[in-house]
Protein backbone atom coordinates (compact mmCIF):
# COMPACT_ATOMS: atom_id res chain seq x y z
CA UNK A 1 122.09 157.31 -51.51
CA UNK A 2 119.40 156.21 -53.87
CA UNK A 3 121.66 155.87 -56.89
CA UNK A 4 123.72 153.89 -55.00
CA UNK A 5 121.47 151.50 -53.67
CA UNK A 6 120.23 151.82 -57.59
CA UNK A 7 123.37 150.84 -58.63
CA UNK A 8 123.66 147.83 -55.79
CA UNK A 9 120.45 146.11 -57.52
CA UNK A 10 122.21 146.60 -61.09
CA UNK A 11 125.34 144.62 -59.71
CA UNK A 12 123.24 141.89 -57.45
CA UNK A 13 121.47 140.23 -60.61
CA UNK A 14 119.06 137.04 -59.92
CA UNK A 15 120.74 135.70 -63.30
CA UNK A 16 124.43 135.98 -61.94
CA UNK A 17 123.95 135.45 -58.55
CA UNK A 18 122.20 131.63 -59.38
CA UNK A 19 125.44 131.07 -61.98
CA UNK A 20 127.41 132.06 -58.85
CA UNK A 21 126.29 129.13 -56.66
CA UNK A 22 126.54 126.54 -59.51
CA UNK A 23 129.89 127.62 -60.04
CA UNK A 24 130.67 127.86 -56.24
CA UNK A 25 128.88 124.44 -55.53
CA UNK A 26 131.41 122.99 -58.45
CA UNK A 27 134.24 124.48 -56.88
CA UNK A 28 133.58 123.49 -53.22
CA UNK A 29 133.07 119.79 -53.65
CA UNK A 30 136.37 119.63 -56.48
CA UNK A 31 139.09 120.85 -53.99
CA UNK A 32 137.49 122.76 -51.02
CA UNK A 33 135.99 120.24 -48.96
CA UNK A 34 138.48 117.47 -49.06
CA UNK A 35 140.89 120.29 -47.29
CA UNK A 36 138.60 121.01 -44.69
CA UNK A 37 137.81 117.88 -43.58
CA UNK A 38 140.84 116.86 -43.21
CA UNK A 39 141.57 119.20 -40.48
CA UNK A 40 139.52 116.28 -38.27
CA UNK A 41 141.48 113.75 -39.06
CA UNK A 42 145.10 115.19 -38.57
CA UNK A 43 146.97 112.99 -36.14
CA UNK A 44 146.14 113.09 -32.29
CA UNK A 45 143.48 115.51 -33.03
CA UNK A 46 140.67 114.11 -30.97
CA UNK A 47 143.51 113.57 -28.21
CA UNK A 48 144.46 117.03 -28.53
CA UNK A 49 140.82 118.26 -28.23
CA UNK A 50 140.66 116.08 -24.98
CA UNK A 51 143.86 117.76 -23.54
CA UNK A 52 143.31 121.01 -24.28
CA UNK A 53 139.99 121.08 -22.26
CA UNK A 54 141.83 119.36 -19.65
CA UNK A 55 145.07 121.11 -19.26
CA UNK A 56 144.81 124.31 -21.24
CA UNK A 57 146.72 125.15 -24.17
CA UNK A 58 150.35 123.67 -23.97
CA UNK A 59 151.90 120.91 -22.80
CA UNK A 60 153.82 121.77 -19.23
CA UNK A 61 156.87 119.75 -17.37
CA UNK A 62 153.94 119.84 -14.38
CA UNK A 63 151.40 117.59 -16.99
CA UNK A 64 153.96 115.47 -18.58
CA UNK A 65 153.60 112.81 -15.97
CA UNK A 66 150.43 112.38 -16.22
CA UNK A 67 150.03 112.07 -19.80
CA UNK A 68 152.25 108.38 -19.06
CA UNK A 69 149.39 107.19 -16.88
CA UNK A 70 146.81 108.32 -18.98
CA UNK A 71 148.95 106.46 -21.94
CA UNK A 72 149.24 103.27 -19.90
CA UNK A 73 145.50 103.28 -19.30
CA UNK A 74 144.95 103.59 -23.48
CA UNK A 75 147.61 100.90 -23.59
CA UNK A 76 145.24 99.00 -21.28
CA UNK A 77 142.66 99.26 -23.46
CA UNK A 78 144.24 98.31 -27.03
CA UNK A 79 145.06 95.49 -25.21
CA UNK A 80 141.45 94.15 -23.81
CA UNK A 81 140.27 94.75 -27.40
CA UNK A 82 142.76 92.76 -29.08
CA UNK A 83 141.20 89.88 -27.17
CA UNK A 84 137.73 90.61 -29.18
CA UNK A 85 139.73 90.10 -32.34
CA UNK A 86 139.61 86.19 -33.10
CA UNK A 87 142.14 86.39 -35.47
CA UNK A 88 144.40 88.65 -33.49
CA UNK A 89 144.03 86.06 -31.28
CA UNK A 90 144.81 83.10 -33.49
CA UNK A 91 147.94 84.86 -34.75
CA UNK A 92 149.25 85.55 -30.72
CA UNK A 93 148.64 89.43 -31.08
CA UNK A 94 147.09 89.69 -27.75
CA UNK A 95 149.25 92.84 -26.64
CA UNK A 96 151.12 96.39 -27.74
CA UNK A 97 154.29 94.24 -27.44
CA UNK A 98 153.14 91.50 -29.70
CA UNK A 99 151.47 93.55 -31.90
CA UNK A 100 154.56 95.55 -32.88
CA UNK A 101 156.99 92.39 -33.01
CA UNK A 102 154.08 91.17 -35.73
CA UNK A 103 154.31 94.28 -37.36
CA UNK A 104 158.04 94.26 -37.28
CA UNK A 105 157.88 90.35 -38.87
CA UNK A 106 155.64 90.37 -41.42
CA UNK A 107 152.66 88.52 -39.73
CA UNK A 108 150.80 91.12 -39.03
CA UNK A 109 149.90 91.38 -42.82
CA UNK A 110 149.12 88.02 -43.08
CA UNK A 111 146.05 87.82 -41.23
CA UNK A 112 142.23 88.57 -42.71
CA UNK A 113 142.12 92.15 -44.43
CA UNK A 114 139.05 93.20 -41.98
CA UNK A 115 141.08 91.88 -38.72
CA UNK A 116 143.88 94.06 -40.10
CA UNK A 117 141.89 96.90 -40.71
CA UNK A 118 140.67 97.06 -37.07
CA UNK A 119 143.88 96.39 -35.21
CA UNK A 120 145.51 99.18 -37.27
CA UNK A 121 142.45 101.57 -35.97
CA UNK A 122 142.80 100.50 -32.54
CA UNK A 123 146.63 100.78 -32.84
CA UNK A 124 146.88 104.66 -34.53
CA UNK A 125 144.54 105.68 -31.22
CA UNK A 126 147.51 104.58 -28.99
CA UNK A 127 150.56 105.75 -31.40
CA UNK A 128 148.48 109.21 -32.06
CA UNK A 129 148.50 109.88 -28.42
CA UNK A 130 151.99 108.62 -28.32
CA UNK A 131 152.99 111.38 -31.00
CA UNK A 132 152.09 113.85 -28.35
CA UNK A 133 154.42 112.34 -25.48
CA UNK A 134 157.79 111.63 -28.15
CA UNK A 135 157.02 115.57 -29.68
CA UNK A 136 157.11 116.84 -26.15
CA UNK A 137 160.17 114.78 -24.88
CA UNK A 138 162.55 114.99 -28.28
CA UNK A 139 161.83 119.04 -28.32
CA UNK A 140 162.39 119.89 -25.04
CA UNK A 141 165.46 117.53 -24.23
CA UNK A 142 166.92 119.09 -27.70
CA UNK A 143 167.42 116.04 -29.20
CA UNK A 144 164.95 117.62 -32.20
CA UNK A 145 165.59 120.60 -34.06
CA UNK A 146 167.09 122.41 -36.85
CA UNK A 147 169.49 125.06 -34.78
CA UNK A 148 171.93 122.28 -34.33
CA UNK A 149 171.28 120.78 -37.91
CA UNK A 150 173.75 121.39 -40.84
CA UNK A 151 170.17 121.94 -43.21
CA UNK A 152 169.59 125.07 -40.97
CA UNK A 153 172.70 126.58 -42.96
CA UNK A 154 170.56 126.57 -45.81
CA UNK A 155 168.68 128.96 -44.58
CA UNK A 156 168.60 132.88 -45.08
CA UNK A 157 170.38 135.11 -41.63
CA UNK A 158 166.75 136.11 -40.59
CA UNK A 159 164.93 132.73 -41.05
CA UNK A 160 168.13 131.16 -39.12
CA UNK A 161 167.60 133.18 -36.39
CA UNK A 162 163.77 132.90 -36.02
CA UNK A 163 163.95 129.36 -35.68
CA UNK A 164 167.05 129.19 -33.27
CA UNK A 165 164.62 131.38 -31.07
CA UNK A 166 161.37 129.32 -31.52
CA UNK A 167 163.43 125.83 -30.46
CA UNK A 168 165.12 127.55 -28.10
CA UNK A 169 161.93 129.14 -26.54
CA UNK A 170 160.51 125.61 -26.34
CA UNK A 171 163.84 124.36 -24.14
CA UNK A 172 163.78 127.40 -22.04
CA UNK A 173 159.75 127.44 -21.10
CA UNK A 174 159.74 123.29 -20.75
CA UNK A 175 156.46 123.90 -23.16
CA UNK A 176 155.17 122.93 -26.02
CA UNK A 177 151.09 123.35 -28.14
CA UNK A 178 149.20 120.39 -27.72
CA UNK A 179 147.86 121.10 -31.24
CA UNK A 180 149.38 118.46 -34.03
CA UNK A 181 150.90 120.63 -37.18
CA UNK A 182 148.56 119.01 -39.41
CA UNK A 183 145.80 121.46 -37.93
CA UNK A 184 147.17 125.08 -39.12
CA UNK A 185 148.70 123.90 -42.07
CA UNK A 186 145.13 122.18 -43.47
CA UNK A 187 143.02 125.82 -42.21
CA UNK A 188 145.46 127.79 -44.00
CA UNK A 189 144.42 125.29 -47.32
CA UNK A 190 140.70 126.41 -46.04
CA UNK A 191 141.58 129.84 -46.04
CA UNK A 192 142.86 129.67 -49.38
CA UNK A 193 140.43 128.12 -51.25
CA UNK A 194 138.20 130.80 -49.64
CA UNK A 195 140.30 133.55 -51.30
CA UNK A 196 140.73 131.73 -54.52
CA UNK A 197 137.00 131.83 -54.79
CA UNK A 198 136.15 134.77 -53.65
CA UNK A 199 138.61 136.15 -56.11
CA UNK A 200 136.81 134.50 -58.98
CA UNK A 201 133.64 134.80 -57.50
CA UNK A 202 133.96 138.77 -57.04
CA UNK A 203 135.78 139.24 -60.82
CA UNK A 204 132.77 137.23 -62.19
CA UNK A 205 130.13 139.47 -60.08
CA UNK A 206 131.59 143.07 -61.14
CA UNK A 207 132.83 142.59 -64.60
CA UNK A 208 129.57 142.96 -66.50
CA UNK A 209 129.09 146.15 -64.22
CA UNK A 210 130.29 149.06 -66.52
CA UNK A 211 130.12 147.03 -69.66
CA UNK A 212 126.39 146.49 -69.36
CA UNK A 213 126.06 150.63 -69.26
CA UNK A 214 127.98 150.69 -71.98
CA UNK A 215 125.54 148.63 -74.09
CA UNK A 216 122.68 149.82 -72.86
CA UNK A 217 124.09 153.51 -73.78
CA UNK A 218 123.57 154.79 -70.42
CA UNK A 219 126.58 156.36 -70.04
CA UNK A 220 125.52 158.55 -73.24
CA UNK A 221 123.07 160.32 -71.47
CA UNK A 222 124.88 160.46 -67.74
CA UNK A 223 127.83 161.71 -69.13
CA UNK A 224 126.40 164.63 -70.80
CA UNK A 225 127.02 166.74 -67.70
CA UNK A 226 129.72 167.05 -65.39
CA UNK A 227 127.20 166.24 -62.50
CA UNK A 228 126.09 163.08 -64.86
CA UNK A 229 129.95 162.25 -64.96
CA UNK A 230 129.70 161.72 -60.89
CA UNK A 231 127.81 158.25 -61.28
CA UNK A 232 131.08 156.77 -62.04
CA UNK A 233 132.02 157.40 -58.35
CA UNK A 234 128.64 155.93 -56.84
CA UNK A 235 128.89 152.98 -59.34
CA UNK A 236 132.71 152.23 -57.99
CA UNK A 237 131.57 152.47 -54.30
CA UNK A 238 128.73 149.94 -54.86
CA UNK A 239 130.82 147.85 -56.85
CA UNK A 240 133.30 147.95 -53.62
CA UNK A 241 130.90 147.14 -51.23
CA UNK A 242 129.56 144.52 -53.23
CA UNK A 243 132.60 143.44 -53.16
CA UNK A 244 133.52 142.63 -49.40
CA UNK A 245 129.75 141.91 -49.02
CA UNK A 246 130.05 139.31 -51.56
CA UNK A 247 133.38 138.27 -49.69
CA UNK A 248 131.72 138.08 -46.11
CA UNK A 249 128.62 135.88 -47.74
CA UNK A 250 131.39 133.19 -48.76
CA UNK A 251 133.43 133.44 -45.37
CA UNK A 252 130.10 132.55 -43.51
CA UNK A 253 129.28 129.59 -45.92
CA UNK A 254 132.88 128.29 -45.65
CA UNK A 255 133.18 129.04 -42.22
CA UNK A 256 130.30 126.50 -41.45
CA UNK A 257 132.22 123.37 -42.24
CA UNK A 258 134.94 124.32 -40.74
CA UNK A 259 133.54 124.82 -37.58
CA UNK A 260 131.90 121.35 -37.86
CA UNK A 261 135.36 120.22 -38.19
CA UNK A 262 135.83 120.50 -33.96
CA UNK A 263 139.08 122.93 -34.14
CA UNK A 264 137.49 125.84 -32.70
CA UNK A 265 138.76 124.49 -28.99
CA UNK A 266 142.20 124.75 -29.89
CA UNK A 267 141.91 128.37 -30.22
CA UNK A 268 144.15 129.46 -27.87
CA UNK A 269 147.31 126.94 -29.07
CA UNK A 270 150.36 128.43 -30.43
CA UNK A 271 150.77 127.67 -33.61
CA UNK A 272 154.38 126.75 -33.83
CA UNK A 273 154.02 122.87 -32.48
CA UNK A 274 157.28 121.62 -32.41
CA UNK A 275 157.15 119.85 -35.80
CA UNK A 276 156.03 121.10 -39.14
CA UNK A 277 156.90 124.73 -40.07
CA UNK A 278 158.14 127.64 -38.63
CA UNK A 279 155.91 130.36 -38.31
CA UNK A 280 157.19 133.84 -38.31
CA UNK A 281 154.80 135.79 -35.48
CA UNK A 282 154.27 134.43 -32.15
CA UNK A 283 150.13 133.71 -32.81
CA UNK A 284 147.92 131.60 -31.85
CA UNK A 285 145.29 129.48 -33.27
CA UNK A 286 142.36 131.90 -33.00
CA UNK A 287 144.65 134.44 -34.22
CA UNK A 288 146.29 132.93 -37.53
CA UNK A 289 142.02 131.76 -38.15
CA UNK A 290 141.51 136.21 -37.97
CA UNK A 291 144.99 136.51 -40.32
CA UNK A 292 143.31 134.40 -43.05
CA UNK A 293 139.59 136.01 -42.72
CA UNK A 294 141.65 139.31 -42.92
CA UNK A 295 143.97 138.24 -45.81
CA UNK A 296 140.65 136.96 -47.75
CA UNK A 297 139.13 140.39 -47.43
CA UNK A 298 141.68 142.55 -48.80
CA UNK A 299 142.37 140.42 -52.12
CA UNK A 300 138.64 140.08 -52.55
CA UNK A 301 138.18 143.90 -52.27
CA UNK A 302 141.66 144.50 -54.60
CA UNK A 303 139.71 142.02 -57.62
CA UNK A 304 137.09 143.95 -57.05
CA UNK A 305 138.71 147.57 -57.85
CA UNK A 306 140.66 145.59 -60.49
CA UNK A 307 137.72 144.24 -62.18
CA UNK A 308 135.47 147.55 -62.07
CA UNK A 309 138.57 149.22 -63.61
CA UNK A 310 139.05 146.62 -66.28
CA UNK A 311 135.11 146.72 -67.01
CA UNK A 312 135.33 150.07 -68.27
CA UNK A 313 137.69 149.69 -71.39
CA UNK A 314 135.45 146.39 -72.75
CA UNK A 315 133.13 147.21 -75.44
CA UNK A 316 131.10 144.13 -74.94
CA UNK A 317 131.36 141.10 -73.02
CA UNK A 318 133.62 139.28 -75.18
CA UNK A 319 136.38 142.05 -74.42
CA UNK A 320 135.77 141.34 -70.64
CA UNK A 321 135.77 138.23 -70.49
CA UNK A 322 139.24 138.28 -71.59
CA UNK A 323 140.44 140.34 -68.94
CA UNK A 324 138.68 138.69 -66.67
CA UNK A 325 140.33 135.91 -67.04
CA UNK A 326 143.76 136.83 -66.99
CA UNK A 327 142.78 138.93 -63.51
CA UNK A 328 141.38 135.77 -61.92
CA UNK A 329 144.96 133.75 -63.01
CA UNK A 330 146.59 136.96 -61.41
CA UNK A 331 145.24 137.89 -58.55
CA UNK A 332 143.43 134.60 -57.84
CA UNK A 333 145.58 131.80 -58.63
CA UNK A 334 149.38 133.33 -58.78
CA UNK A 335 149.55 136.16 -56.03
CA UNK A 336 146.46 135.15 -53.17
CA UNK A 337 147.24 130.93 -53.70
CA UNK A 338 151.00 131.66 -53.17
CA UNK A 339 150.30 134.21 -50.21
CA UNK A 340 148.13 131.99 -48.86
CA UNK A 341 150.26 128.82 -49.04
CA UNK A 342 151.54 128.32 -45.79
CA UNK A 343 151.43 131.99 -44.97
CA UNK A 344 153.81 133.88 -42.58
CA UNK A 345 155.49 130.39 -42.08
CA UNK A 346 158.87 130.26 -43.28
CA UNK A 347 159.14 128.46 -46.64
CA UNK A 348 161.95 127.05 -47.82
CA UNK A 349 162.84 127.62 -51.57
CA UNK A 350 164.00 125.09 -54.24
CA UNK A 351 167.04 127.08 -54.95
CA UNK A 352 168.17 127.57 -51.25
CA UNK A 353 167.44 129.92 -48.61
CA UNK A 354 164.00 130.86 -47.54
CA UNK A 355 161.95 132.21 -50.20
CA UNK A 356 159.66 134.84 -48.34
CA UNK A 357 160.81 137.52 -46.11
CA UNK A 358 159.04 137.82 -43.12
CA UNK A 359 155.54 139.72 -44.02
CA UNK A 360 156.12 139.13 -47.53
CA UNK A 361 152.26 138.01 -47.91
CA UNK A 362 150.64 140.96 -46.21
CA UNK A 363 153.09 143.38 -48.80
CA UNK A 364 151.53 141.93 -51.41
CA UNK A 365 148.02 141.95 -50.68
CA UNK A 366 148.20 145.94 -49.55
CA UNK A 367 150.20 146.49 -52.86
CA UNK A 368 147.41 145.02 -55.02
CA UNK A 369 144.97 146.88 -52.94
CA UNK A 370 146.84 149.96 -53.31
CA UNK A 371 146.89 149.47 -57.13
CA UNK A 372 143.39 148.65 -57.36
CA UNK A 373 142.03 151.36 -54.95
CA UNK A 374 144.70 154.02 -57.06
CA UNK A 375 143.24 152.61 -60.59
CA UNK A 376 139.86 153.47 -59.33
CA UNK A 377 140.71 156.89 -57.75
CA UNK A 378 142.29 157.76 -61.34
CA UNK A 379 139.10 156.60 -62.79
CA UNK A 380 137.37 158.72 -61.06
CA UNK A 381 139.62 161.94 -61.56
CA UNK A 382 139.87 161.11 -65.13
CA UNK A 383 136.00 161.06 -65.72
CA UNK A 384 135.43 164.53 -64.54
CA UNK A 385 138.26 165.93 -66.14
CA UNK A 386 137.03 165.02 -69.65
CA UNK A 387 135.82 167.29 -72.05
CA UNK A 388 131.85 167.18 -72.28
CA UNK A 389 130.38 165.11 -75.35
């Protein structure tokens, strides 16, 4: 246990750890961040948030009369604000009906850029929590849907049938999520980004591991023996546990703006809402949030056995860098960013038919983990199997 903790301080450098947050910091505010906030300002969100706490999950046939009172009163109030707007006023937008004939003529863009500005805020607050109502009432009346669409033929037997059972589910149970489709499809770009970087973030941590022993000549004196030989096992665990530690340190940091992004109440929505794609499993919020956090951990420990593997057949640093690089465009931003790119939705392909079989994305990952975890195995075996220098 000491050599492994021994080896842990070898991999957990001050000097790579402090290029790891500039290079993380980087990273976050160039694609990360712009993702996650825009999970708060999907349509109907902050309606959704307020019906969800009322009502529960889903919208029922027993709630959808309400929601046109509670629409009338918002209607109410667009229109006693229009009367604070001078030049609302001036232009005889004093009403929802008058403000959509404007709209429809042309004079609504004729007025002062700021007065414009705030009638089209106050406006999207009544036609977000209109979304809601017209989702609920064009799904469940069937008037909306692919199953009776000539572009569902387009689609593969098994994707055809999935969503001819998720429309028809919707019809049958007079429900529907309150959650917009904005919401799962912007976490799943936070999950990503996760991945990507704890992809790259992991590769960069564990490269240097074997090399450095190289240059140092360590390995000249452990390898000596066939006891000495046995390092290379403690130095691949470390370098695995490093790994998902390394992984969980950038879920927490990630996870802390996205929980400041107020989606955490919608846990319990389904995440098939009517519009937007068509998700494979029957899960909800909370769970697809667990599928991502699971789906980050097993390609972050898979570049990690990859890169540990790698590190042993460089010479120097120059060598690794240049399999380090083509690992990160592998793993990183070919097989997790695709997996991770609407994942277990159904995803329609450029050349017809739907390009991922259902639980396509979890095959992958446990392949590359199964490579990587095998490549490190063999190392192992291979090691102690070698005639004594």
């Amino acid at each position: 246990m000491r050599l492994f903790w021994q080896e842990m301080r070898k991999i957990w450098r001050p000097g790579i750890l402090a290029a790891l947050v500039v290079v993380g910091v980087l990273f976050y505010f160039l694609r990360p961040k712009f993702w996650i906030e825009r999970i708060s300002e999907t349509q109907s969100f902050d309606h959704s948030l307020m019906l969800v706490d009322r009502y529960g999950p889903v919208l029922t046939a027993g709630v959808r009369p309400e929601l046109d009172s509670m629409y009338d009163e918002i209607v109410a109030d667009f229109d006693r604000e229009l009367k604070n707007i001078p030049e609302a006023v001036e232009a005889g937008i004093t009403d929802l009906e008058s403000y959509l004939a404007a709209e429809r003529d042309g004079s609504l863009y004729e007025i002062d850029r700021r007065a414009y500005t705030e009638l089209w805020q106050l406006f999207m607050t009544v036609n977000d929590f209109g979304i809601i109502t017209g989702r609920y009432d064009s799904h469940i009346d069937g008037t909306f849907g692919l199953r009776n669409s000539p572009h569902l033929a387009g689609y593969t037997p098994q994707a055809q049938a999935r969503i001819i059972e998720l429309e028809e589910a919707e019809v049958r149970t007079g429900t529907i999520s309150f959650m917009d489709h904005f919401v799962p499809e912007y976490t799943a770009d936070w999950g990503r980004y996760l991945t990507v970087w704890s992809v790259l973030s992991v590769i960069l941590l564990l490269s240097p591991t074997l090399v450095r022993d190289r240059l140092r000549r360590t390995n000249a004196m452990q390898w000596t023996s066939r006891r000495g030989r046995r390092v290379v096992r403690t130095q691949t665990a470390a370098a695995l546990a490093s790994s998902l530690l390394l992984a969980a340190v950038n879920l927490a940091l990630y996870f802390i703006p996205f929980a400041q992004q107020g989606s955490l109440p919608l846990w319990d929505c389904p995440i098939y809402c009517g519009s937007g794609g068509m998700p494979w499993f029957d899960w909800t919020y909370g769970q697809f949030i667990l599928m991502l956090i699971g789906m980050h951990f097993l390609f972050a420990l898979a570049a990690g056995g990859l890169a540990v593997f790698l590190s042993q057949f460089s010479s120097n640093y120059v060598p690794m860098l240049l399999k380090a690089v083509p690992l990160f465009l592998t793993v990183g931003l070919a097989v997790a960013n695709w997996a991770l790119s609407d994942p277990f939705f159904i995803r329609k392909s450029h050349y017809g038919g739907a390009d991922n079989p259902k639980g396509i994305e979890l095959a992958c990952a446990l392949l590359l983990l199964a490579v990587s975890l095998g490549s490190c195995v063999w190392t192992c075996i291979r090691q102690k199997n070698q005639e004594l220098i």
